[in-house]
Amino acid sequence: MSDVLEIGGIELRSRLFLGSGKFAANKVIPDVVAASGAQVVTVAVRRVDMASADENILTHIPKDCVLMPNTSGARTAEEAVRIARLARAAGCGNWVKIEVISDNRYLLPDNFETIKATEVLAGEGFVVLPYMSPDLMAAKRLADAGAAAIMPLGSPIGTNRGLKTKELVRILIEEIPLPIVVDAGIGRPSEAAEAMEMGAAAVLVNTAIATAGDPVAMARAFGMAVEAGRMAHLSSPGAILQYANASSPLTGFLSE
Amino acid sequence: MSDVLEIGGIELRSRLFLGSGKFAANKVIPDVVAASGAQVVTVAVRRVDMASADENILTHIPKDCVLMPNTSGARTAEEAVRIARLARAAGCGNWVKIEVISDNRYLLPDNFETIKATEVLAGEGFVVLPYMSPDLMAAKRLADAGAAAIMPLGSPIGTNRGLKTKELVRILIEEIPLPIVVDAGIGRPSEAAEAMEMGAAAVLVNTAIATAGDPVAMARAFGMAVEAGRMAHLSSPGAILQYANASSPLTGFLSE
Amino acid sequence: MSDVLEIGGIELRSRLFLGSGKFAANKVIPDVVAASGAQVVTVAVRRVDMASADENILTHIPKDCVLMPNTSGARTAEEAVRIARLARAAGCGNWVKIEVISDNRYLLPDNFETIKATEVLAGEGFVVLPYMSPDLMAAKRLADAGAAAIMPLGSPIGTNRGLKTKELVRILIEEIPLPIVVDAGIGRPSEAAEAMEMGAAAVLVNTAIATAGDPVAMARAFGMAVEAGRMAHLSSPGAILQYANASSPLTGFLSE
Amino acid sequence: MSDVLEIGGIELRSRLFLGSGKFAANKVIPDVVAASGAQVVTVAVRRVDMASADENILTHIPKDCVLMPNTSGARTAEEAVRIARLARAAGCGNWVKIEVISDNRYLLPDNFETIKATEVLAGEGFVVLPYMSPDLMAAKRLADAGAAAIMPLGSPIGTNRGLKTKELVRILIEEIPLPIVVDAGIGRPSEAAEAMEMGAAAVLVNTAIATAGDPVAMARAFGMAVEAGRMAHLSSPGAILQYANASSPLTGFLSE
Amino acid sequence: MRVYINGSETEVAEKITVSALLTQMGLDPDTVVVEHNMVIRAKSEWAQLSLAASDKLEIVTFVGGG
Amino acid sequence: MRVYINGSETEVAEKITVSALLTQMGLDPDTVVVEHNMVIRAKSEWAQLSLAASDKLEIVTFVGGG
Amino acid sequence: MRVYINGSETEVAEKITVSALLTQMGLDPDTVVVEHNMVIRAKSEWAQLSLAASDKLEIVTFVGGG
Amino acid sequence: MRVYINGSETEVAEKITVSALLTQMGLDPDTVVVEHNMVIRAKSEWAQLSLAASDKLEIVTFVGGG
C-alpha cells in the first residue's frame, strides 16, 4: 500500500512512534523497535551521569530510525529551546518533540510555552512536533508557529488510561491541516487502533510497551494494531445502527 | 508462537471467525478470507431458490476452512436441530453455530431454546458453538449441555455498535471454562482488539467486513487487530494509573 | 404531577425503591426512608438468630411503605417459592422480589429458576418482581409468567459500578410492556437519573445509600436524582448534536 | 444545609447557573428560573435591533438573580473587554462571563485571548468567570489573572453531548483552588449530577433546558439533579468494587 | 425429646407447643413465622400445635436486605 | 401428481425419483441436501427414492450467513 | 448630517443629542447602553451630548444568551 | 582551578581543554554534546578550547525518554 505519512520531508511507512524510556533493560530496545516496525524513536537529553556508567542509548536504536529528541525537563520555552539546540548539536538530525511541563502531578504540558518554543525552533529549521494538551485554538497557534505535526495527549503520561480526550482529539483531527499524533496515555493496542480509526496520523507509545511483561510482543501488538486501525480508517467502515440487521438471509425457511 | 485455540479437536491459529453474509458480491469472499487469515467461516442453510440462479457459496470458501453452518431462521430448539442436521448432511463437517431467534427488532437470541438445542446436538456429536445473550447462568447451562465454546453478543447483530456488553462478557471469560467467542456487534478492529485483550478466545465478524467500502482491506485490518489484541493479552499489560508517571527521567537538568 | 407508577394495584409516587440491608445501624433507616421518599422497601427473610438479640427490622420501616421481601438465600426456584410463602405468612402484604442466585462471585441471578418461581408465585397471587440478568427473551418469559415488573441488574450487586448493562436494559425498556426497575449496581445518583432518563420505571438502591458516609443525605440525593431523571424523561429532551450550536445570537456585533 | 458557594462576595445556594438564550418564547423564562432555582442567569449584549421590536430580556429575569452578561461575539480579548464594559455600564452588576471564540464550527473558546481579557477585567474590578477549553495550565493562568471561577466546557456549546472532557475537568477540580463551573455541552440532568458528584462547584445549562419540549419541567429536573449530585459529593459515596457484595445477609438459610 | 429448630438439634419438653417454645426462646410471636415439618402454620394454630420428637421447625423473621 | 417442494405445491411426474427431479430442476446434486417427509436422505438413496403424491420435500443449500 | 449608528450610516438632525436620538428611535433609555466614538457615556450625559458629523454610536442592549 | 561541570563545582587542571577533560572523565566524545558558558561548541573546537576559572560547562548525552 502506498499510504505514507510525510513529516519534515521524510516519508514514514510506520505510524507507530516509539518512546525509549522506562525499559527494564535498554538492550531489549533493538528487538522492540524491530517488532514494532517503528521508524521514529524518541530519546531524552540529560547531563552525563558519572556515577552510573550507563550505556549510550543510541547504540540500541537502529541507525535507520528517525531520532526525535524530546525537551523533557524543560519548564519554560527558553529551556526547551536550549535543550533542543543541544540535541541537534549531537548531529542526529533536526527533529524535536517539544515538551514543556511544570505540573508535577499530572505532567500536563504547558501549551503557552510550547507555542513559543515551537515558533523559535521552527524558525531555526527544526522539524517540530509539539506535545500538547488538546485544545483547538492552541493547536491552530502551533500550526501557525510552524509545527510539523501536533501531538495531543490521550491521557496523562504513563497512566495507560487510554483515549480519554477523544472528543477534543477528534476535533483536532477534523480541523487542523497537520498530522495529529496521539502522544501519551495510550495503554492498549485497541486504544491505538481506535485513535487511528478516528483519523489520527500516528500514535506515540512508550509506557505501555516498556512496562509490559513482554515488551517485544507488546511492541509487535501495537505495531499491528496501529496498522489495523489505519487500514480500517481507509476502508470506509460501515454505519453504526440502532436496530439489528441480520447477517443471514431473513427470507422464509422450513417452518413456512 | 504456539498459541493455538483448540475447538472440537481442531487447532486454530487464527482467532478471527468470519461470517459470509451480506457481501455485495460473493466473489470477493476468497480474497476476504485470505486477507483476514480466518480459518472458520460461517454459512447459512436455505431452501434452494429457483428464481435466482445463485452461485453456490461453497465455491467461494477455501477448502481448508472449517465450515460453521448456522441455524439462522430457527425460532425454536426443534427447528435449530433440524437445520443443523440438514447442514451436517451436506458432508462439510460437524460444526454448528446455534442461533435461535424470535425477536424481530433486535434479533436477540433465545438462550432457553439455545440450551435445549445445544444439548441435543452435542449429544449427536456436533461441535456446538451457541450464539447467546450474555448471561452467566445461561452460559453455565450451555457448558453443561456440551457446548464447545460460548458465543455471547457484543451488541445486536449487524449494528456495528461494538462491545456494549463488556461487563457481562468479562464475567463469562472469567467464570466459564470454555472459549468465549464474541459474536455480533463488533464494528471496528479496535473493538475486536479490545475483546481479545479482555481474554476472549476469538471474535466472529461479518457485517463490519462485508459492508465496508473495501471489504478485503477491512478483513486484513480485523485479522491484524485480533492478533494484536491476543498478543497484548498474553504480554502482561502494564497497570492503569490515576496519576502521571514520566517516560523520560525526572532527574535534575540544566536549570539546577 | 399526576405521574404515578402502578404496580400490583398500588399507585406509587416515588420511583426509588429502597433496600434495607447493610446499614451500619438500622435505627437510621426511618430517616433514610423519609429522606429518600421511598414507598417500597425490601427486606430479607432469615432464621431468627438467638445469639444476637437483633432488633426487628420492621420496627424501622414506616407502616405506610410497601414491604417487598426478597428471596435471597434461594438457589433454586423451589427455595424461592418456600421463602416467598414464609414471607407472606408474616402478614405484611403479597409483594415479593424473587432473587435466585447460585453464583458466589458475582451473585448474578439465575433467570431460569427465576422464571419458574415467578410462574408459581404469580399463580398464587403474589405481586412478583423478579431480579434478573438483563436478557430480552428471559424478560419476555417473565412477563408471560405473570411478573408485575422486571428488575434487571445494572451491574453486580453491591459493586456501585453503575449502569454497565445499559445496552440491554434500554432494549428491555423498549420491548417489554411492563415496568422496568433497574436493581443492583447503581452507585451514584447520576446513574439513577440516567436510568430514569432512559425510561426505566424505577430504580432499586441499597448499597450506595447504606454504605455512604452520610446515608440520610445520600438517600435524599437519590430521591431527587430519580425524580429529576423521570422528569427529564417526560420533558422531551433536545437532540444530541455533532456540531456546536450557539446559545447566544451569532448575528453581527461591534466589530462589523 | 449551610453548603453555600461564594463567588465574587455573593453567597449562592443554587449551583445551577442558567443561560437565557434559545428559548422559543422569552416569556417562559420567569417560570424556568423559578423551577430551576437558579440564582445566576447569563445574558448576551447586542446592538439594539430596530427591525424586531424585541422585548427587553431583563423584564423576564427576576430582580434577585445575579446577572452574568457574556462577551459572546468577541473574537479577541480587546473585543471581550469592550463588551464587558458596555455590559457593566447597564448598571446590573459587575459579573461577566468571558467568552472569546473565533472557531465557527465547534465554537471552542480561545484560552489565550480569554486569559488576557480576564487579566484586564479582573483588574477593573469585574467578577470574572471565563469560559474555557479544559487545560490545566490555562486554568492556572486564569487563576493567576484574577478569575473568580473557571468554566471549562463539557462538550461543544449546544450539542447536548455531555461531559466528554471528564478526564481534564476532573484534574481542574483537583488542582485549581477556585470553583470549577462546567459550562456548555451538558445535555441531561444525569450529566449535571455527575459533574457535581465529581466535585464541580456548579454547572451552567442553557440549550438542554431551552430546547426541551417542556423547558419548565426540564429546568426543575436540572435543579434537582444538581442538588442531588452536590449532596452525593458531600455524603462520602461508597467504594466502587470489582466483585459483588450481597445486600442481604449471606448467612445460612433453610437449605442448611 | 429432641427436635430440629432452624437446623440445630435441640432438647425440648415433651409435646411442647409452638407458643410455649417461642415464649421459652424469648421470641415475640408478632415478629416471626413458623414452618412445621415444611408446612407454614398460622399464628392461630400455635397454641394448640404440639411438637413430636424429630419434628423440624423453622422460625424465621425479617432482617435488612436489598 | 402434486408434491410439496420447499413449501410450494408442485406438479411432478408420477413416482419421479429425487435424482430425476433434481436434474429436471437443474440443481447440482453436490450442492444440495434433501429432506423427504422430515427425514434426511443420503445422496446414495436419491436414485432409488420415488416420490408419492403429497410428499413433502425440502431441498436446501448453503448461502452466505453470519 | 450623517453618523454611524450600530455600523449603519444614518441621516440625523444637526447636533442632535443622544437623548433626542433615542426618543426619535423609540428606545427606552433604561434598557440601552451608549458608546460614543468608542467611549461609553453615562445616562446622565445623554441630554447634553450632541453628535457631530461622522460620529460613531453604538447602542446596545441585553438579549438572551448562554 | 575550579569550574562548574553539570552544576557541580569541580577542580581541574589550569587551561585544560575540553578534549582533555572528556578523556580524563572517561567520556566518549562521540556520545556527548558540550555547552560552554551557555554556548554550544562543535566537536571540532574541543581540542583548542581551554577552560578558564569559573567556567560553566554542560556535558549532555541522550538517554531513554518518551
PDB file of C-alpha atoms in Angstrom, chain C residues 133-216:
ATOM      1  CA  SER C 133     -29.771 -10.701  34.386  1.00  0.00           C
ATOM      2  CA  PRO C 134     -30.830  -8.452  31.511  1.00  0.00           C
ATOM      3  CA  ASP C 135     -31.872 -10.643  28.586  1.00  0.00           C
ATOM      4  CA  LEU C 136     -34.791  -9.847  26.323  1.00  0.00           C
ATOM      5  CA  MET C 137     -36.130 -13.367  25.869  1.00  0.00           C
ATOM      6  CA  ALA C 138     -35.900 -14.107  29.594  1.00  0.00           C
ATOM      7  CA  ALA C 139     -37.782 -10.894  30.274  1.00  0.00           C
ATOM      8  CA  LYS C 140     -40.495 -11.919  27.830  1.00  0.00           C
ATOM      9  CA  ARG C 141     -40.839 -15.226  29.652  1.00  0.00           C
ATOM     10  CA  LEU C 142     -41.024 -13.436  32.995  1.00  0.00           C
ATOM     11  CA  ALA C 143     -43.764 -11.251  31.593  1.00  0.00           C
ATOM     12  CA  ASP C 144     -45.600 -14.311  30.335  1.00  0.00           C
ATOM     13  CA  ALA C 145     -45.143 -15.951  33.718  1.00  0.00           C
ATOM     14  CA  GLY C 146     -47.020 -13.144  35.397  1.00  0.00           C
ATOM     15  CA  ALA C 147     -44.353 -10.761  36.676  1.00  0.00           C
ATOM     16  CA  ALA C 148     -45.657  -7.371  37.767  1.00  0.00           C
ATOM     17  CA  ALA C 149     -42.410  -5.669  36.845  1.00  0.00           C
ATOM     18  CA  ILE C 150     -38.965  -6.745  35.621  1.00  0.00           C
ATOM     19  CA  MET C 151     -35.838  -5.885  37.592  1.00  0.00           C
ATOM     20  CA  PRO C 152     -32.637  -6.216  35.512  1.00  0.00           C
ATOM     21  CA  LEU C 153     -29.304  -5.526  37.117  1.00  0.00           C
ATOM     22  CA  GLY C 154     -27.186  -2.502  36.212  1.00  0.00           C
ATOM     23  CA  SER C 155     -24.035  -4.258  37.419  1.00  0.00           C
ATOM     24  CA  PRO C 156     -23.301  -6.893  40.050  1.00  0.00           C
ATOM     25  CA  ILE C 157     -24.933  -6.402  43.468  1.00  0.00           C
ATOM     26  CA  GLY C 158     -23.137  -4.087  45.802  1.00  0.00           C
ATOM     27  CA  THR C 159     -20.419  -3.037  43.373  1.00  0.00           C
ATOM     28  CA  ASN C 160     -21.510   0.570  42.796  1.00  0.00           C
ATOM     29  CA  ARG C 161     -20.301   0.056  39.226  1.00  0.00           C
ATOM     30  CA  GLY C 162     -23.333   1.735  37.693  1.00  0.00           C
ATOM     31  CA  LEU C 163     -25.359   1.106  34.591  1.00  0.00           C
ATOM     32  CA  LYS C 164     -22.972  -1.204  32.770  1.00  0.00           C
ATOM     33  CA  THR C 165     -25.757  -3.142  31.082  1.00  0.00           C
ATOM     34  CA  LYS C 166     -27.227  -0.022  29.502  1.00  0.00           C
ATOM     35  CA  GLU C 167     -27.461  -1.514  26.028  1.00  0.00           C
ATOM     36  CA  LEU C 168     -29.559  -4.456  27.176  1.00  0.00           C
ATOM     37  CA  VAL C 169     -31.666  -2.528  29.696  1.00  0.00           C
ATOM     38  CA  ARG C 170     -32.516   0.019  27.014  1.00  0.00           C
ATOM     39  CA  ILE C 171     -33.875  -2.801  24.873  1.00  0.00           C
ATOM     40  CA  LEU C 172     -35.942  -4.209  27.740  1.00  0.00           C
ATOM     41  CA  ILE C 173     -37.472  -0.785  28.301  1.00  0.00           C
ATOM     42  CA  GLU C 174     -38.328  -0.543  24.634  1.00  0.00           C
ATOM     43  CA  GLU C 175     -39.661  -4.055  24.129  1.00  0.00           C
ATOM     44  CA  ILE C 176     -41.249  -5.241  27.376  1.00  0.00           C
ATOM     45  CA  PRO C 177     -44.679  -3.840  28.223  1.00  0.00           C
ATOM     46  CA  LEU C 178     -44.038  -3.952  31.977  1.00  0.00           C
ATOM     47  CA  PRO C 179     -42.324  -1.514  34.317  1.00  0.00           C
ATOM     48  CA  ILE C 180     -38.546  -1.992  34.185  1.00  0.00           C
ATOM     49  CA  VAL C 181     -36.898  -1.398  37.549  1.00  0.00           C
ATOM     50  CA  VAL C 182     -33.098  -1.220  37.477  1.00  0.00           C
ATOM     51  CA  ASP C 183     -31.950  -3.185  40.507  1.00  0.00           C
ATOM     52  CA  ALA C 184     -28.366  -3.663  41.675  1.00  0.00           C
ATOM     53  CA  GLY C 185     -25.159  -1.875  40.858  1.00  0.00           C
ATOM     54  CA  ILE C 186     -26.414   1.710  40.811  1.00  0.00           C
ATOM     55  CA  GLY C 187     -23.720   3.536  42.759  1.00  0.00           C
ATOM     56  CA  ARG C 188     -24.351   7.243  42.253  1.00  0.00           C
ATOM     57  CA  PRO C 189     -27.411   9.477  41.937  1.00  0.00           C
ATOM     58  CA  SER C 190     -26.296  10.441  38.427  1.00  0.00           C
ATOM     59  CA  GLU C 191     -26.582   6.802  37.385  1.00  0.00           C
ATOM     60  CA  ALA C 192     -30.059   6.546  38.849  1.00  0.00           C
ATOM     61  CA  ALA C 193     -31.018   9.686  36.965  1.00  0.00           C
ATOM     62  CA  GLU C 194     -29.637   8.258  33.748  1.00  0.00           C
ATOM     63  CA  ALA C 195     -31.646   5.056  34.154  1.00  0.00           C
ATOM     64  CA  MET C 196     -34.784   7.126  34.598  1.00  0.00           C
ATOM     65  CA  GLU C 197     -33.957   9.329  31.609  1.00  0.00           C
ATOM     66  CA  MET C 198     -33.689   6.157  29.524  1.00  0.00           C
ATOM     67  CA  GLY C 199     -37.233   5.321  30.544  1.00  0.00           C
ATOM     68  CA  ALA C 200     -36.821   2.960  33.465  1.00  0.00           C
ATOM     69  CA  ALA C 201     -39.942   2.905  35.614  1.00  0.00           C
ATOM     70  CA  ALA C 202     -37.971   2.939  38.861  1.00  0.00           C
ATOM     71  CA  VAL C 203     -34.623   2.027  40.405  1.00  0.00           C
ATOM     72  CA  LEU C 204     -33.873  -0.037  43.481  1.00  0.00           C
ATOM     73  CA  VAL C 205     -30.917   1.196  45.535  1.00  0.00           C
ATOM     74  CA  ASN C 206     -29.396  -0.284  48.646  1.00  0.00           C
ATOM     75  CA  THR C 207     -25.591  -0.429  48.887  1.00  0.00           C
ATOM     76  CA  ALA C 208     -24.980   3.065  47.517  1.00  0.00           C
ATOM     77  CA  ILE C 209     -27.130   4.564  50.245  1.00  0.00           C
ATOM     78  CA  ALA C 210     -26.399   2.169  53.093  1.00  0.00           C
ATOM     79  CA  THR C 211     -22.629   2.390  52.765  1.00  0.00           C
ATOM     80  CA  ALA C 212     -22.361   6.130  52.156  1.00  0.00           C
ATOM     81  CA  GLY C 213     -20.699   8.162  54.853  1.00  0.00           C
ATOM     82  CA  ASP C 214     -23.964  10.036  55.335  1.00  0.00           C
ATOM     83  CA  PRO C 215     -26.761   7.646  54.342  1.00  0.00           C
ATOM     84  CA  VAL C 216     -29.574  10.092  55.052  1.00  0.00           C
TER      85      VAL C 216
END
